[in-house]
Coordinates of C-alpha atoms and ligand atoms in Angstrom, one line a residue:
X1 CA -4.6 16.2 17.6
X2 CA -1.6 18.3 18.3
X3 CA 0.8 17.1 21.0
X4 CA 2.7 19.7 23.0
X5 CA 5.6 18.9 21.2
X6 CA 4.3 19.8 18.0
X7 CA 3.8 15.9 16.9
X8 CA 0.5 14.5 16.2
X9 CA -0.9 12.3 19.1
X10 CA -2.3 8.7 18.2
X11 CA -5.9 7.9 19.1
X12 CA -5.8 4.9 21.8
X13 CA -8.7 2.9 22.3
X14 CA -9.9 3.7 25.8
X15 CA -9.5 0.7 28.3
X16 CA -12.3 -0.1 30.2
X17 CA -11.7 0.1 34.1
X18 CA -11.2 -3.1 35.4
X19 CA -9.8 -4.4 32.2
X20 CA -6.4 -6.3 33.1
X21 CA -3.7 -5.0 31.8
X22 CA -2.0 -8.0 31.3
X23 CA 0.9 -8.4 28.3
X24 CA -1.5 -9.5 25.0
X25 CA -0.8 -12.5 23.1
X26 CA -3.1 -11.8 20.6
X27 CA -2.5 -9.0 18.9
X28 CA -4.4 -6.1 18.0
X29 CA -5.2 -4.0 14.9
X30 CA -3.4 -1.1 13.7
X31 CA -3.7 0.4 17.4
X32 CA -3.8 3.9 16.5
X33 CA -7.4 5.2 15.7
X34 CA -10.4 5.3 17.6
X35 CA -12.3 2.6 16.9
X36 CA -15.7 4.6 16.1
X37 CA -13.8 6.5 13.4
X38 CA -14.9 6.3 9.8
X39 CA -13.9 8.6 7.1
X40 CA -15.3 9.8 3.7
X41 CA -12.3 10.5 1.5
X42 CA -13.4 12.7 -1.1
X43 CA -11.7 12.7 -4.4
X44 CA -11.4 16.0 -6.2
X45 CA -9.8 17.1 -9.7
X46 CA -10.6 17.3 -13.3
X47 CA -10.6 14.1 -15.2
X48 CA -7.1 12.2 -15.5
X49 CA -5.7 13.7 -12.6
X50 CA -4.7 10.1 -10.9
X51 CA -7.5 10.2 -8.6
X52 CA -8.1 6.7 -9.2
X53 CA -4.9 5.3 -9.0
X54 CA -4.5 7.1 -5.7
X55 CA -7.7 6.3 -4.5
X56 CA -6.5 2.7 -5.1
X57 CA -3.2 3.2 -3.9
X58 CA -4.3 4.0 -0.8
X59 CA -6.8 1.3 -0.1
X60 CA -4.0 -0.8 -0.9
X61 CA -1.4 0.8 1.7
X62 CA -4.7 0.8 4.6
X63 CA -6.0 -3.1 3.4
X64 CA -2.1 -4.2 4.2
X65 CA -2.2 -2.3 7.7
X66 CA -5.4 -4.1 8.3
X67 CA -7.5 -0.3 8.0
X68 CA -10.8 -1.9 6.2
X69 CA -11.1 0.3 3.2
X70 CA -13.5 0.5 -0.2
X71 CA -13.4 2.5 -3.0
X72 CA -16.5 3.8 -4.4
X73 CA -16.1 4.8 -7.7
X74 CA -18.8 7.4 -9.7
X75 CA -18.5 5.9 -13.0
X76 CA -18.7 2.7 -12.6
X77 CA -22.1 3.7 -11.2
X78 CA -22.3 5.5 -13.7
X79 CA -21.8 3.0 -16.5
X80 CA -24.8 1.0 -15.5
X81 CA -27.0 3.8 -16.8
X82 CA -24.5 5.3 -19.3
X83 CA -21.8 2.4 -20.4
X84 CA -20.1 4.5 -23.4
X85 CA -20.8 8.5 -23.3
X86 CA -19.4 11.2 -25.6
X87 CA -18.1 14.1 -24.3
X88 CA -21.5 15.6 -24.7
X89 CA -22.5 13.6 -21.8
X90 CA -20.7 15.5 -19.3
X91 CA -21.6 19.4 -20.8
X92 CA -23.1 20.6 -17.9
X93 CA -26.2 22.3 -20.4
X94 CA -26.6 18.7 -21.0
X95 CA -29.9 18.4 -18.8
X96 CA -30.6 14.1 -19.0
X97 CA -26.8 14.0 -18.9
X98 CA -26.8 16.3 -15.4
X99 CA -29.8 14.2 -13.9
X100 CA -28.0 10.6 -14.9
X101 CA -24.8 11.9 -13.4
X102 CA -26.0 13.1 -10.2
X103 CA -28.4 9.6 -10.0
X104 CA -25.0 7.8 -10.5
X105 CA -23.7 10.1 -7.3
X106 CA -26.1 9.5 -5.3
X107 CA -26.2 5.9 -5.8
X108 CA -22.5 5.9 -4.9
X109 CA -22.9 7.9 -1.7
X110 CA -26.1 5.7 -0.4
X111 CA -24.0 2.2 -1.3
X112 CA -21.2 4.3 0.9
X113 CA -23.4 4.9 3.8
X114 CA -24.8 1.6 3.5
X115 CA -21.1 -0.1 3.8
X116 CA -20.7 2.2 6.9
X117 CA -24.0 1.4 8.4
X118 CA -23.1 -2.8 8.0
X119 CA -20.5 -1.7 10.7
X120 CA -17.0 -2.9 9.5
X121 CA -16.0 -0.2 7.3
X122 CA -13.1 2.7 8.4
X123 CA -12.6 4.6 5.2
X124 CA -14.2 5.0 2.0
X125 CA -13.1 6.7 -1.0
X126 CA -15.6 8.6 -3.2
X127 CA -13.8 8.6 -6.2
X128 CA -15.4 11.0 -8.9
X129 CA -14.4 14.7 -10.3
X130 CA -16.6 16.5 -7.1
X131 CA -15.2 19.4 -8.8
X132 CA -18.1 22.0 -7.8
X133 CA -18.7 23.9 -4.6
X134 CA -22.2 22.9 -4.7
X135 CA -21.8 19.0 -5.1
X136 CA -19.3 18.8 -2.1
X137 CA -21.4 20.8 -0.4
X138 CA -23.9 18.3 -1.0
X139 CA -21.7 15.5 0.3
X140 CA -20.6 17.3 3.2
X141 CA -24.4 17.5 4.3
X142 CA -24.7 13.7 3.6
X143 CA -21.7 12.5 6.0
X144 CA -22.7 15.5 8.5
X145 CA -25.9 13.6 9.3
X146 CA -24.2 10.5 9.3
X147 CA -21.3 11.1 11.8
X148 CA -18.4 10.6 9.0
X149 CA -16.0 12.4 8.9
X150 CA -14.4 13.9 5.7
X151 CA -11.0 14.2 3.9
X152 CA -11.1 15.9 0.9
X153 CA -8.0 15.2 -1.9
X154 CA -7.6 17.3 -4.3
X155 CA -5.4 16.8 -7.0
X156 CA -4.6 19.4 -9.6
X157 CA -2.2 19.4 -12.7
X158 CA -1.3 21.9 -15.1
X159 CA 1.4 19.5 -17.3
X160 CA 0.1 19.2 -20.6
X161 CA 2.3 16.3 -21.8
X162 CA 1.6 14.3 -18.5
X163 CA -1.9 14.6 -18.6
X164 CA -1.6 13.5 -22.7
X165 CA 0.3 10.7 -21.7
X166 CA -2.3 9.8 -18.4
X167 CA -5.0 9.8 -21.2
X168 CA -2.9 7.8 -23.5
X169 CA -2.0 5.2 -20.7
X170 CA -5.1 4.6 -18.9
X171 CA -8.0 6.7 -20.6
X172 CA -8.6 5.5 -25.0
X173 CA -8.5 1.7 -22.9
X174 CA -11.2 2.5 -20.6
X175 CA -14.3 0.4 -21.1
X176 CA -16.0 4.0 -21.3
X177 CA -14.0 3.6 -25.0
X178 CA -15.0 -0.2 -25.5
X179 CA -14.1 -1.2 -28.9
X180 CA -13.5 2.2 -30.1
X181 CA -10.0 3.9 -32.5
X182 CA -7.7 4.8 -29.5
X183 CA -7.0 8.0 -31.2
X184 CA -10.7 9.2 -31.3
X185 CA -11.2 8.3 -27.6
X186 CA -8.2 10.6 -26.5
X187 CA -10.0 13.4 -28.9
X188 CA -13.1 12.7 -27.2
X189 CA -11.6 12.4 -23.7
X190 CA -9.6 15.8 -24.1
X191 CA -13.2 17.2 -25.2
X192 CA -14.5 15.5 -22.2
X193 CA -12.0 17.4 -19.9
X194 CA -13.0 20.6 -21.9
X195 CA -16.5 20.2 -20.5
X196 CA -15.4 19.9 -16.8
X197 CA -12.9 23.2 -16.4
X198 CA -16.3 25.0 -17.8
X199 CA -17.6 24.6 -14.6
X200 CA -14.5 23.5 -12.5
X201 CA -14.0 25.1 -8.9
X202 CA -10.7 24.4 -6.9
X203 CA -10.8 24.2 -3.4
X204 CA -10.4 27.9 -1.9
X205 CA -11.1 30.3 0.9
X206 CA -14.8 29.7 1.6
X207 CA -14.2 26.3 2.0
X208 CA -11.0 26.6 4.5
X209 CA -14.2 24.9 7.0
X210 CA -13.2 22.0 5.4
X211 CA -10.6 18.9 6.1
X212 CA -8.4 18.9 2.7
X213 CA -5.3 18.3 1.1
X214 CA -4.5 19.6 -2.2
X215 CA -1.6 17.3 -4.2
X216 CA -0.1 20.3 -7.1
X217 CA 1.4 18.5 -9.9
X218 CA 2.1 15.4 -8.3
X219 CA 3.6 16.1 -4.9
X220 CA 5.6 19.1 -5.9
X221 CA 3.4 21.6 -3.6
X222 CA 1.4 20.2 -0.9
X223 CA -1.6 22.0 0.7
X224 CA -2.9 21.3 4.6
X225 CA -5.7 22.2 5.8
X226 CA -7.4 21.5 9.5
X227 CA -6.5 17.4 9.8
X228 CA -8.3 16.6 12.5
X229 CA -6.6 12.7 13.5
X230 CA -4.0 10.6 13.5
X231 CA -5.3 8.4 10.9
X232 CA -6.1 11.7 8.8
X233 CA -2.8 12.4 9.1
X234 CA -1.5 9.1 7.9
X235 CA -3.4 9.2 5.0
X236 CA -2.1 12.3 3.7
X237 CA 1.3 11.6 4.9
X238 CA 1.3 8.9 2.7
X239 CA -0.2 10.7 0.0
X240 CA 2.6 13.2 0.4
X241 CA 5.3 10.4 -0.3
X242 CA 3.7 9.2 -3.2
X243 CA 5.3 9.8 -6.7
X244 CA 5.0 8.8 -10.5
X245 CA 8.8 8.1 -11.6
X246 CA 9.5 5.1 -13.2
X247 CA 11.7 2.8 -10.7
X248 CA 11.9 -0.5 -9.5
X249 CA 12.0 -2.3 -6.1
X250 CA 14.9 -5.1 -5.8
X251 CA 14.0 -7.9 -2.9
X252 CA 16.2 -10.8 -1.9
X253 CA 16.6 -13.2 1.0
X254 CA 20.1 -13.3 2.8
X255 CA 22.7 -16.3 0.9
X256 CA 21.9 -19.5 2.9
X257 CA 22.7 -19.6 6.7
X258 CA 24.6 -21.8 8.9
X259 CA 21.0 -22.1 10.6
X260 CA 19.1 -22.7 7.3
X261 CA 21.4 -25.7 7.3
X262 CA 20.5 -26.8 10.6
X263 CA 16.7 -25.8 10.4
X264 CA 16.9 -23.7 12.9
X265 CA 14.9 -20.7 13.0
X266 CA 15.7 -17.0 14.0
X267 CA 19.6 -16.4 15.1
X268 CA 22.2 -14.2 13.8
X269 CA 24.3 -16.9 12.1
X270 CA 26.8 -16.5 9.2
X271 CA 25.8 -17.1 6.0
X272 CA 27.0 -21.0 4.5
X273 CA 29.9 -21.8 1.9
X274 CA 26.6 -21.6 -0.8
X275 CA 25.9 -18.3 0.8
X276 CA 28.9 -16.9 0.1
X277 CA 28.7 -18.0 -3.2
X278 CA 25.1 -16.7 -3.7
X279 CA 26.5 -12.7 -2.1
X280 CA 29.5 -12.8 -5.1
X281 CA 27.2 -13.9 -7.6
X282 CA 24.5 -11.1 -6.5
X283 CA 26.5 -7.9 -7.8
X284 CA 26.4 -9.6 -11.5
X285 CA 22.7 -11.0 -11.0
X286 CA 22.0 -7.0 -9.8
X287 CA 23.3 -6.0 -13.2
X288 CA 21.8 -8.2 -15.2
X289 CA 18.8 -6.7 -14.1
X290 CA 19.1 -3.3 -13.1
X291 CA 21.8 -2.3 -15.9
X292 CA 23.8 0.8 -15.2
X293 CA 20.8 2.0 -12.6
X294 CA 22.1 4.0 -9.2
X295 CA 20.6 1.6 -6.1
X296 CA 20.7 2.2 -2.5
X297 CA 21.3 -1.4 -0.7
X298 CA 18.9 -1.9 2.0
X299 CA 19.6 -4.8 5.0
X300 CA 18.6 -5.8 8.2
X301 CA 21.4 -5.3 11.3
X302 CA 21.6 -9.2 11.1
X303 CA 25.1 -10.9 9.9
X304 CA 23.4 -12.9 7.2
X305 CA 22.0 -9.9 5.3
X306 CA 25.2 -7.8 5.6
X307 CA 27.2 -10.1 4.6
X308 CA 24.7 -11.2 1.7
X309 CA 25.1 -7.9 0.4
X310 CA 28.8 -6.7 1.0
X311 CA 30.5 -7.4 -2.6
X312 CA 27.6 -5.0 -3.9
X313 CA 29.2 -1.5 -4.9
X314 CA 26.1 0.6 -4.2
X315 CA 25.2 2.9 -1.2
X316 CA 23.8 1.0 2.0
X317 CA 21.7 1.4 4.7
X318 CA 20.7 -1.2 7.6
X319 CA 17.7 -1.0 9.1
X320 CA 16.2 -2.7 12.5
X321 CA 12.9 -2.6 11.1
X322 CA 14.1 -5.3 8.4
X323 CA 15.2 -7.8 10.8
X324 CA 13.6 -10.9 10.7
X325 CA 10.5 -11.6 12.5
X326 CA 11.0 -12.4 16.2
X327 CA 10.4 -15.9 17.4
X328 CA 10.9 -15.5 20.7
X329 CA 11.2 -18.5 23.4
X330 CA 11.7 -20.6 20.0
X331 CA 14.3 -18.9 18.7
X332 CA 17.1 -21.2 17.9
X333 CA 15.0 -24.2 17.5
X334 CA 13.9 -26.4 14.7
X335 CA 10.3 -26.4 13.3
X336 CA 10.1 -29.9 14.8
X337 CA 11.4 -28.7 18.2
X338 CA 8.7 -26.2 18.7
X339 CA 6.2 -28.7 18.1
X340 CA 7.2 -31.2 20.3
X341 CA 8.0 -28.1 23.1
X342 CA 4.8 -26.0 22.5
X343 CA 2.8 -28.2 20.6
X344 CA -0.8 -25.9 21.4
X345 CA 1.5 -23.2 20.1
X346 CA 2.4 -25.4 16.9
X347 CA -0.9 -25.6 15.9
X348 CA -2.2 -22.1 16.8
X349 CA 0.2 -20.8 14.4
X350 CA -0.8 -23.0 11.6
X351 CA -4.8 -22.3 12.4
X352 CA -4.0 -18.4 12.1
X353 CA -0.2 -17.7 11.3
X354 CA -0.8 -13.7 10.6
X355 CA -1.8 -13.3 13.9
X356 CA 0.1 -15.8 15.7
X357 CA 2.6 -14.5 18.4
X358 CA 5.5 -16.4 19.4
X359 CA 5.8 -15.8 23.4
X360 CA 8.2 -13.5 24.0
X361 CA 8.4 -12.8 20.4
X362 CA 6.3 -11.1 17.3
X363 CA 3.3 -11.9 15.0
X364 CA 3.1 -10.9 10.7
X365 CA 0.6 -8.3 11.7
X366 CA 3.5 -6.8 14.1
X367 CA 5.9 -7.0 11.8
X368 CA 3.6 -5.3 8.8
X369 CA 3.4 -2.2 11.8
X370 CA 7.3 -2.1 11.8
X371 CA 7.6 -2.0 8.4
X372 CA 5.3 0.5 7.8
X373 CA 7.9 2.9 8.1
X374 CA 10.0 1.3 5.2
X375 CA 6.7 0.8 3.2
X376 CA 6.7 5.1 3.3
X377 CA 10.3 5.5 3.1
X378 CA 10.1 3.1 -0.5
X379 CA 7.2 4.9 -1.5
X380 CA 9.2 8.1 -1.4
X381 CA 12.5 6.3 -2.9
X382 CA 13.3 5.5 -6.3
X383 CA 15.2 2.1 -7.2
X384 CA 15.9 0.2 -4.2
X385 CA 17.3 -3.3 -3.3
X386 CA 16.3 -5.0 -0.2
X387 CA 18.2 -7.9 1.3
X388 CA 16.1 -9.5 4.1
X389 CA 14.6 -12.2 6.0
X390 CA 11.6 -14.5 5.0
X391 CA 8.8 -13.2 6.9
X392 CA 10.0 -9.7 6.4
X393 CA 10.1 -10.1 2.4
X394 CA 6.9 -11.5 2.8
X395 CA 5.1 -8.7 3.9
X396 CA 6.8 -6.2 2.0
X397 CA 5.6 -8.1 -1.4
X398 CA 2.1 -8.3 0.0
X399 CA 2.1 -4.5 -0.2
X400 CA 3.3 -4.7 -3.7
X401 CA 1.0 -7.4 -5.3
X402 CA -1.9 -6.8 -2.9
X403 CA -1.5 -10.3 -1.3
X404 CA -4.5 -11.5 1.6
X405 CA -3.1 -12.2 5.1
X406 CA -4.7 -15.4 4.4
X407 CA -2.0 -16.5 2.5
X408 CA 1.2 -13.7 2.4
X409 CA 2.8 -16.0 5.8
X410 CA 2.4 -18.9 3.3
X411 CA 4.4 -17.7 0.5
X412 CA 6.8 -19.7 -0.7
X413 CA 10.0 -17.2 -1.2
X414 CA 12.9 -19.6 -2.3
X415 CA 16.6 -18.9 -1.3
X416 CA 19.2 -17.4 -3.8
X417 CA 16.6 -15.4 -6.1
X418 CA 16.4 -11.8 -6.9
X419 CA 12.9 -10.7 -7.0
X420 CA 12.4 -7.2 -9.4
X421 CA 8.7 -5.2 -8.5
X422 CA 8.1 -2.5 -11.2
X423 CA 4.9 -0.3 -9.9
X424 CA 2.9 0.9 -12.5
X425 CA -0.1 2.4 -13.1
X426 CA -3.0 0.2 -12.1
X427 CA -0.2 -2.9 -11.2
X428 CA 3.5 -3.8 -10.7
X429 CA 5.2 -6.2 -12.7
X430 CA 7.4 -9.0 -11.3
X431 CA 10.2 -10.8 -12.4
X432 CA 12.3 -13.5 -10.8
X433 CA 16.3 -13.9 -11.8
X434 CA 17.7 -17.2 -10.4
X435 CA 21.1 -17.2 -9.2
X436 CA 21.6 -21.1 -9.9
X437 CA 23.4 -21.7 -6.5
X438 CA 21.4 -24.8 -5.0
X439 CA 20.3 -24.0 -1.2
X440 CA 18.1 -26.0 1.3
X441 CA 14.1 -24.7 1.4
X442 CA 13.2 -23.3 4.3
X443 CA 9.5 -23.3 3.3
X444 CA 6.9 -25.3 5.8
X445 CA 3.6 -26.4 4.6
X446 CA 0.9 -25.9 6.7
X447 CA 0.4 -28.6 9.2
X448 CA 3.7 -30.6 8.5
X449 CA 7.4 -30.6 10.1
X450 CA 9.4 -30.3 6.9
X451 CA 12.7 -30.3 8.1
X452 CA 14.7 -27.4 5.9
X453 CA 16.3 -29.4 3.1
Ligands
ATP1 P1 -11.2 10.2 -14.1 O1 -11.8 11.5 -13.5 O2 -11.4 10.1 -15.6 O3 -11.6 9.0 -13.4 P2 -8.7 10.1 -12.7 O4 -8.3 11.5 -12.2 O5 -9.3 9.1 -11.8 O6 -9.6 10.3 -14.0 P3 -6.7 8.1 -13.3 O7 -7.6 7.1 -14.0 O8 -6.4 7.7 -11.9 O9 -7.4 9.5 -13.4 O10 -5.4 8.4 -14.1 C1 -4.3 7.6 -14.0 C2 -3.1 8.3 -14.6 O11 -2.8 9.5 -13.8 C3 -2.0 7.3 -14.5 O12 -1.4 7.3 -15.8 C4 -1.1 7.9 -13.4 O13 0.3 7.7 -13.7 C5 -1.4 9.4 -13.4 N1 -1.3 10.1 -12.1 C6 -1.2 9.5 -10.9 N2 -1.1 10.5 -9.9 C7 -1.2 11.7 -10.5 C8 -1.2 13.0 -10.1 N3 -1.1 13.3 -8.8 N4 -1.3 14.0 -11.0 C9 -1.4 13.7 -12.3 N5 -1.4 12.4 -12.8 C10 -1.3 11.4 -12.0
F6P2 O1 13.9 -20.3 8.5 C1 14.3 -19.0 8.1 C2 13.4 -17.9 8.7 O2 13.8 -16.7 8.2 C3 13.4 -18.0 10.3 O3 14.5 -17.3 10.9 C4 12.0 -17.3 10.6 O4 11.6 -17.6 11.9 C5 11.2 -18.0 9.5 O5 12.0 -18.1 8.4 C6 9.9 -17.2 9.1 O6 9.2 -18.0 8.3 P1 7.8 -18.8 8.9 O7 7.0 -17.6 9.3 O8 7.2 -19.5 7.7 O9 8.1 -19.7 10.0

């Protein structure tokens, strides 16, 4: 929905009338979308265009904003009548082929509007080649009668060498290949791709009816057409920011604080002597792992992450969306403190520490809604390194590794230790680099008072 200002207009949920609008200590979901909404994302492309990965990708980005998401994927439905095809398989005069490709579709789309019947689902992702007028027509008809909503993605590429190197990378290992000469499988998948532009149809005029987005060789032209809501929109804003150069993602606490010392919580002390020591060491651990790479440096506005990273001789940025989470009425006190002074809030936050607010202060599901912004802003970025806080690291490496809420408040980070994320295709790599400056932990296990030591 289109504000007058030009800026798409969130979704609230409605409140009821007589509902007391009272400040909420629990806190809510993602807030934006109206809570009926569920949407068919409909993959589009000839084979190895990275539909996968960004189906993936973005089940990822809307599981960490708490947005339940599922992928449904064609050929893995697919495989369970058909485990190893030839190209032959997908010739479209291939008659038995045609009827066991279009079962394995519709099995996918029933399991789909199953998921959405059982109630909990937002978005699903039919991730197949849909590359015909007639068989999106057919899916359109499907989620028509079933109130969903659709998003088509279509993503098209023309660059020979990248789609010979997709193939290389992801395709001669598929299980579709099981056991077979990797060289032969890339034959056989280039012949399988053949088959498909015989009868492939972009997305065009007569369908300008239709929701869509059309991704041209990765993000270098981007095509809108008719998004209908805000979480539309954030889907394909994202998808907009997404792109395939290798980089990597740089993520350390501040040096230890005078308040790590103390086991205080919160603040905006200076970092200690062993702080210091850890921010001159940093520019050497940096290069150690980043060699002769261009960073951007980004910290929070808090002392102890400026002054963490000021001997670094890279661009910086500070950002308020990095600070560390806010504690509230218990800011400045000990773990101990707080459970002695709010004991009921003690234990809430140890039965259900993601969505725990301190009064006055934030919960890790808030903080994941700050971040989001920096989430988009490192999707778009190449190498970055982040010095931050705990809780704030935290959540930015569940993105990354794909870590439950369950456990990403519970992560142990340690103190002085630069963390290096490398995204790639279907993961991202980690690698820890010790700095060898001793600092107190600042990790609590769940139901005790470890004092930081
Ligand atoms: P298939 O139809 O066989 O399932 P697919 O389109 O789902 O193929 P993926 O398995 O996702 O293809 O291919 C992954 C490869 O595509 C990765 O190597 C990834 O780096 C690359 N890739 C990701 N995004 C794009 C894009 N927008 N255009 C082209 N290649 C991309
Ligand atoms: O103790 C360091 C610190 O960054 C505090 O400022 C912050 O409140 C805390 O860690 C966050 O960690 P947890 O959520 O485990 O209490």
């Amino acid at each position: 929905i289109m504000g007058e200002d030009g800026y798409f207009q969130p979704q609230m949920r409605k409140v009821p009338t007589g509902e007391l609008m009272q400040p909420s200590r629990k806190t809510n979901g993602y807030g934006v979308q109206a809570e009926d909404t569920r949407i068919c994302v409909v993959m589009v492309g000839l084979p190895a265009r990275g539909k996968s990965l960004i189906a993936q990708k973005v089940v990822r980005y809307l599981g960490w904003l708490s947005i339940p998401a599922k992928t449904f994927n064609v050929g893995q439905y697919r495989r369970s009548n058909t485990p190893t095809p030839t190209a032959e398989f997908f010739d479209t005069s291939n008659a038995e082929g045609e009827r066991l490709r279009r079962a394995a579709a519709e099995a996918a789309v029933d399991d789909m509007i199953r998921w959405f019947a059982a109630g909990s689902g937002t978005i699903a992702i039919l991730d197949a080649t849909n590359s015909t007028k007639d068989r999106r027509r057919w899916i359109q008809e499907r989620c028509d009668a079933e109130g969903i909503e659709t998003l088509y993605v279509e993503s098209k590429c023309d660059d020979g060498d990248l789609i010979m190197s997709n193939i290389l990378e992801v395709k001669t290992t598929s299980p579709d290949y099981k056991g077979q000469d990797p060289e032969k499988a890339a034959q056989d998948f280039r012949n399988r791709i053949k088959n498909y532009e015989k009868v492939y149809e972009t997305i065009d005029e007569d369908e300008s009816d239709m929701t869509y987005v059309k991704l041209i060789n990765v993000g270098k032209q981007v095509i809108i057409n008719r998004i209908q809501d805000y979480l539309q929109s954030r889907v394909v804003y994202y998808l907009m920011n997404l792109h395939l150069k290798s980089r990597s993602i740089w993520l350390s606490r501040h040096g230890e604080s005078n308040f790590n010392l103390s086991g205080q919580i919160g603040g905006d002390a200076d970092i200690s002597d062993r702080g210091e020591a850890y921010a001159r060491r940093l520019p050497e651990l940096v290069k150690q792992s980043a060699g002769d790479r261009q960073l951007t440096v980004w910290t929070s506005t808090l002392k102890r992450t400026i002054q963490t990273a000021r001997f670094l001789e890279y661009e910086k940025l500070e950002w308020k969306a990095l600070d560390e989470l806010d504690s509230g009425v218990c800011d400045g006190l000990t773990y101990a403190e707080i459970a002695e002074q709010y004991p009921e809030d003690f234990k809430q936050r140890d039965d259900d520490k993601y969505n725990y607010r301190y009064l006055g202060g934030e919960s890790y599901r808030d903080v994941v809604i700050r971040l989001e912004p920096i989430i988009m802003e490192l999707e778009r970025s190449e190498n970055i390194l982040i010095v931050t806080h705990q809780a704030i690291l935290r959540c930015i490496y569940a993105y990354f590794m794909n870590v439950p809420q369950e456990r990403s408040p519970w992560m142990e980070v340690p103190l002085h230790t630069l963390i290096k994320l490398t995204p790639k295709a279907y993961s991202t790599i980690e690698e820890r680099l010790k700095a060898d400056i001793p600092a107190v932990s600042t990790f609590r296990e769940k139901g005790s008072l470890a004092k930081h030591q």
